[in-house]
């Protein structure tokens, strides 16, 4: 069975700092990769996704992620965070021909103003 | 366009009682999913409908959970009788007919269920 690992459970940083959240998955086949975000009191929203092509994908709100197939990783980055980026971030993986998502445990990010 | 909506947003029930959660997917989405997040754990898949048919129910924890999607529109998830370990946030998601490659799921706000 596939699994997804997010390296940090909690991250605290100041505004303007850079953010990188790690995500590794275990599945040898072709996958689709996602980062979802849940802001306080809101629903899960898609930040970005990778299906194929350029392994560096750009999402909303200045986020980007890089798919490194050899490392089974899909790390999320943002060069300069804002207080409004305070949220919980989830990495998710889906077999390319499948439907169900396998999630990592989530990372709570707190950005201090 | 309305997103995925879930009712209720919160529910507190006593152990042994019955609770029914409802999900209204995005109009036209044939795929409907239920997921659950137990406190401190990852979000886990429960089951997947394609229209009114259960495509995959491998994540359903036990026979106290019953999901239906009559008419292929909204779905309900009933827990009967509820146990303490059923507490958590239940998410619903939907995606379009194009299954597999290239699809993304849209999530509702979730229903926070507390069993006391």
PDB file of C-alpha atoms in Angstrom, chain A residues 30-32 34 36 38 41-44 46 49 51-52 88 90 94 96-106 108, chain B residues 31 33 35 37 40-45 48 55-56 58 91 95 98-110:
ATOM      1  CA  UNK A  30       3.073   6.653 -12.038  1.00  0.00           C
ATOM      2  CA  UNK A  31       1.461   9.084  -9.625  1.00  0.00           C
ATOM      3  CA  UNK A  32      -0.371  12.359  -9.512  1.00  0.00           C
ATOM      4  CA  UNK A  34      -1.096  17.359  -4.829  1.00  0.00           C
ATOM      5  CA  UNK A  36      -3.820  20.988  -0.314  1.00  0.00           C
ATOM      6  CA  UNK A  38      -6.709  24.269   4.970  1.00  0.00           C
ATOM      7  CA  UNK A  41     -12.262  27.507   9.527  1.00  0.00           C
ATOM      8  CA  UNK A  42     -12.188  26.816   5.823  1.00  0.00           C
ATOM      9  CA  UNK A  43     -12.332  23.807   3.533  1.00  0.00           C
ATOM     10  CA  UNK A  44      -9.398  22.002   1.997  1.00  0.00           C
ATOM     11  CA  UNK A  46      -5.923  22.774  -3.825  1.00  0.00           C
ATOM     12  CA  UNK A  49      -0.877  19.651  -8.569  1.00  0.00           C
ATOM     13  CA  UNK A  51       0.280  15.231 -13.337  1.00  0.00           C
ATOM     14  CA  UNK A  52       3.056  15.200 -15.930  1.00  0.00           C
ATOM     15  CA  UNK A  88      -2.356  23.346   7.706  1.00  0.00           C
ATOM     16  CA  UNK A  90      -1.371  18.416   3.251  1.00  0.00           C
ATOM     17  CA  UNK A  94      -2.955   9.354  -6.194  1.00  0.00           C
ATOM     18  CA  UNK A  96      -2.301   8.013 -11.961  1.00  0.00           C
ATOM     19  CA  UNK A  97      -5.013   5.611 -13.069  1.00  0.00           C
ATOM     20  CA  UNK A  98      -6.801   5.624  -9.739  1.00  0.00           C
ATOM     21  CA  UNK A  99      -9.095   7.906  -7.834  1.00  0.00           C
ATOM     22  CA  UNK A 100      -8.492   7.842  -4.129  1.00  0.00           C
ATOM     23  CA  UNK A 101      -5.998  10.139  -2.469  1.00  0.00           C
ATOM     24  CA  UNK A 102      -3.472   9.050   0.128  1.00  0.00           C
ATOM     25  CA  UNK A 103      -2.608  11.916   2.443  1.00  0.00           C
ATOM     26  CA  UNK A 104       0.348  12.741   4.581  1.00  0.00           C
ATOM     27  CA  UNK A 105      -0.197  13.648   8.209  1.00  0.00           C
ATOM     28  CA  UNK A 106      -0.308  17.379   7.556  1.00  0.00           C
ATOM     29  CA  UNK A 108       0.684  23.095  10.697  1.00  0.00           C
TER      30      UNK A 108
ATOM     31  CA  UNK B  31     -17.292  10.908  -8.438  1.00  0.00           C
ATOM     32  CA  UNK B  33     -15.574  10.452  -1.956  1.00  0.00           C
ATOM     33  CA  UNK B  35     -12.603  10.721   3.901  1.00  0.00           C
ATOM     34  CA  UNK B  37      -9.473  12.489   9.882  1.00  0.00           C
ATOM     35  CA  UNK B  40      -3.827  13.693  15.279  1.00  0.00           C
ATOM     36  CA  UNK B  41      -3.864  11.309  12.356  1.00  0.00           C
ATOM     37  CA  UNK B  42      -3.794  11.662   8.596  1.00  0.00           C
ATOM     38  CA  UNK B  43      -6.846  12.082   6.405  1.00  0.00           C
ATOM     39  CA  UNK B  44      -7.909   8.600   5.344  1.00  0.00           C
ATOM     40  CA  UNK B  45     -10.037   7.408   2.463  1.00  0.00           C
ATOM     41  CA  UNK B  48     -15.775   6.245  -3.480  1.00  0.00           C
ATOM     42  CA  UNK B  55     -16.708   1.893  -6.673  1.00  0.00           C
ATOM     43  CA  UNK B  56     -14.395   1.330  -3.739  1.00  0.00           C
ATOM     44  CA  UNK B  58     -12.072  -0.495   1.083  1.00  0.00           C
ATOM     45  CA  UNK B  91     -14.655  15.172   4.629  1.00  0.00           C
ATOM     46  CA  UNK B  95     -14.527  15.170  -8.969  1.00  0.00           C
ATOM     47  CA  UNK B  98     -13.008  11.889 -16.148  1.00  0.00           C
ATOM     48  CA  UNK B  99     -11.680   9.360 -13.682  1.00  0.00           C
ATOM     49  CA  UNK B 100      -8.063   8.689 -13.094  1.00  0.00           C
ATOM     50  CA  UNK B 101      -5.532  10.722 -14.973  1.00  0.00           C
ATOM     51  CA  UNK B 102      -5.763  14.450 -14.630  1.00  0.00           C
ATOM     52  CA  UNK B 103      -8.608  14.716 -12.179  1.00  0.00           C
ATOM     53  CA  UNK B 104      -8.544  16.694  -8.982  1.00  0.00           C
ATOM     54  CA  UNK B 105     -10.930  16.434  -6.083  1.00  0.00           C
ATOM     55  CA  UNK B 106     -12.761  19.377  -4.539  1.00  0.00           C
ATOM     56  CA  UNK B 107     -13.406  19.151  -0.828  1.00  0.00           C
ATOM     57  CA  UNK B 108     -16.148  20.307   1.468  1.00  0.00           C
ATOM     58  CA  UNK B 109     -15.561  21.986   4.819  1.00  0.00           C
ATOM     59  CA  UNK B 110     -16.003  18.765   6.697  1.00  0.00           C
TER      60      UNK B 110
END
